[in-house]
C-alpha positions in Angstrom: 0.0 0.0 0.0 1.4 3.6 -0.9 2.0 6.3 1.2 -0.2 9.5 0.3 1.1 12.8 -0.3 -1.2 15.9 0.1 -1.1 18.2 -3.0 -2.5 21.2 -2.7 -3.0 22.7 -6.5 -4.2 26.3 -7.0 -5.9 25.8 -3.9 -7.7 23.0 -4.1 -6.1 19.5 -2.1 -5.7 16.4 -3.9 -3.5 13.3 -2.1 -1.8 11.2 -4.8 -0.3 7.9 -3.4 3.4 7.5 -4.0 5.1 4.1 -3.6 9.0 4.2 -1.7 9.9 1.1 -3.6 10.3 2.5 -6.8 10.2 6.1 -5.9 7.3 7.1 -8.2 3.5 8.3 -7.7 0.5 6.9 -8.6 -0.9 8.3 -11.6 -4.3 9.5 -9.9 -4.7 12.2 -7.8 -7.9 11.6 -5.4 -10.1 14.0 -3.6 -10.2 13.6 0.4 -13.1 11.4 -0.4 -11.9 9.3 -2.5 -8.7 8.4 -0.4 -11.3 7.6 2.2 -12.9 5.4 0.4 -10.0 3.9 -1.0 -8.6 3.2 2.0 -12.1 1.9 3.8 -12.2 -0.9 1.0 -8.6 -1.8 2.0 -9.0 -2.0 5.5 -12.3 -3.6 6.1 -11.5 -7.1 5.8 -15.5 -8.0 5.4 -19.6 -6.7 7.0 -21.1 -8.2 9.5 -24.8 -7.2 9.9 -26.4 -7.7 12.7 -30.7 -8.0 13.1 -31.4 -7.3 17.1 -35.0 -8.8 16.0 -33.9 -11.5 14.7 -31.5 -12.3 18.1 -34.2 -11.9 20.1 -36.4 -14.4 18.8 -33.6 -16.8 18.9 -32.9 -16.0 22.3 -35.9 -16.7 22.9 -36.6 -19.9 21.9 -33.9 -21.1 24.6 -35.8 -23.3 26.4 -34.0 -23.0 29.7 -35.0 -19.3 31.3 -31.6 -19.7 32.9 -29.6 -20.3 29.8 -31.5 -17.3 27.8 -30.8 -14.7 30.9 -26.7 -15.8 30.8 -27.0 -15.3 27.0 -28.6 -12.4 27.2 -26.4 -10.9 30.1 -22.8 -11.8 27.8 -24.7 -9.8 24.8 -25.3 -6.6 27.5 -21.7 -7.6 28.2 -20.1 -7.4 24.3 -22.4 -4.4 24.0 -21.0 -2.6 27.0 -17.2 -3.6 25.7 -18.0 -1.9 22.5 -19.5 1.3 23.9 -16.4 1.6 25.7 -14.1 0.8 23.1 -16.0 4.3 21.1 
């Protein structure tokens, strides 16, 4: 993956990746959002969707009360984890 330099070009920026290797850049220049972009699709490795409905009609067909309130206290737990982790 290339470094980016910022180019800023009778005032307006542009970032235009440039690869140490071989010395040379790219021969785009991107706006700001398209380098975000760019590098979203390179980092996100795949999309995980997630249906709360859906989760809790599965947790609720548990038959055990006790095993649907310990599933449903570790979600409240990964929940918490993530709110911190923002």
């Amino acid at each position: 993956m290339p470094n980016y330099h910022k180019i800023i070009l009778n005032g307006q920026v542009y970032y235009r990746g440039f690869d140490e290797t071989t010395g040379y850049y790219e021969d785009e220049m991107l706006t700001e959002k398209e380098l975000v972009e760019r590098l979203l699709e390179d980092a996100i490795g795949s999309i995980i969707e997630i249906d709360k409905e859906v989760i809790e009609r599965v947790i609720n067909c548990i038959p055990s009360s006790f095993q649907r309130e310990m599933v449903q206290n570790y979600i409240n737990y990964l929940e918490a984890v993530v709110e911190s982790l923002e």
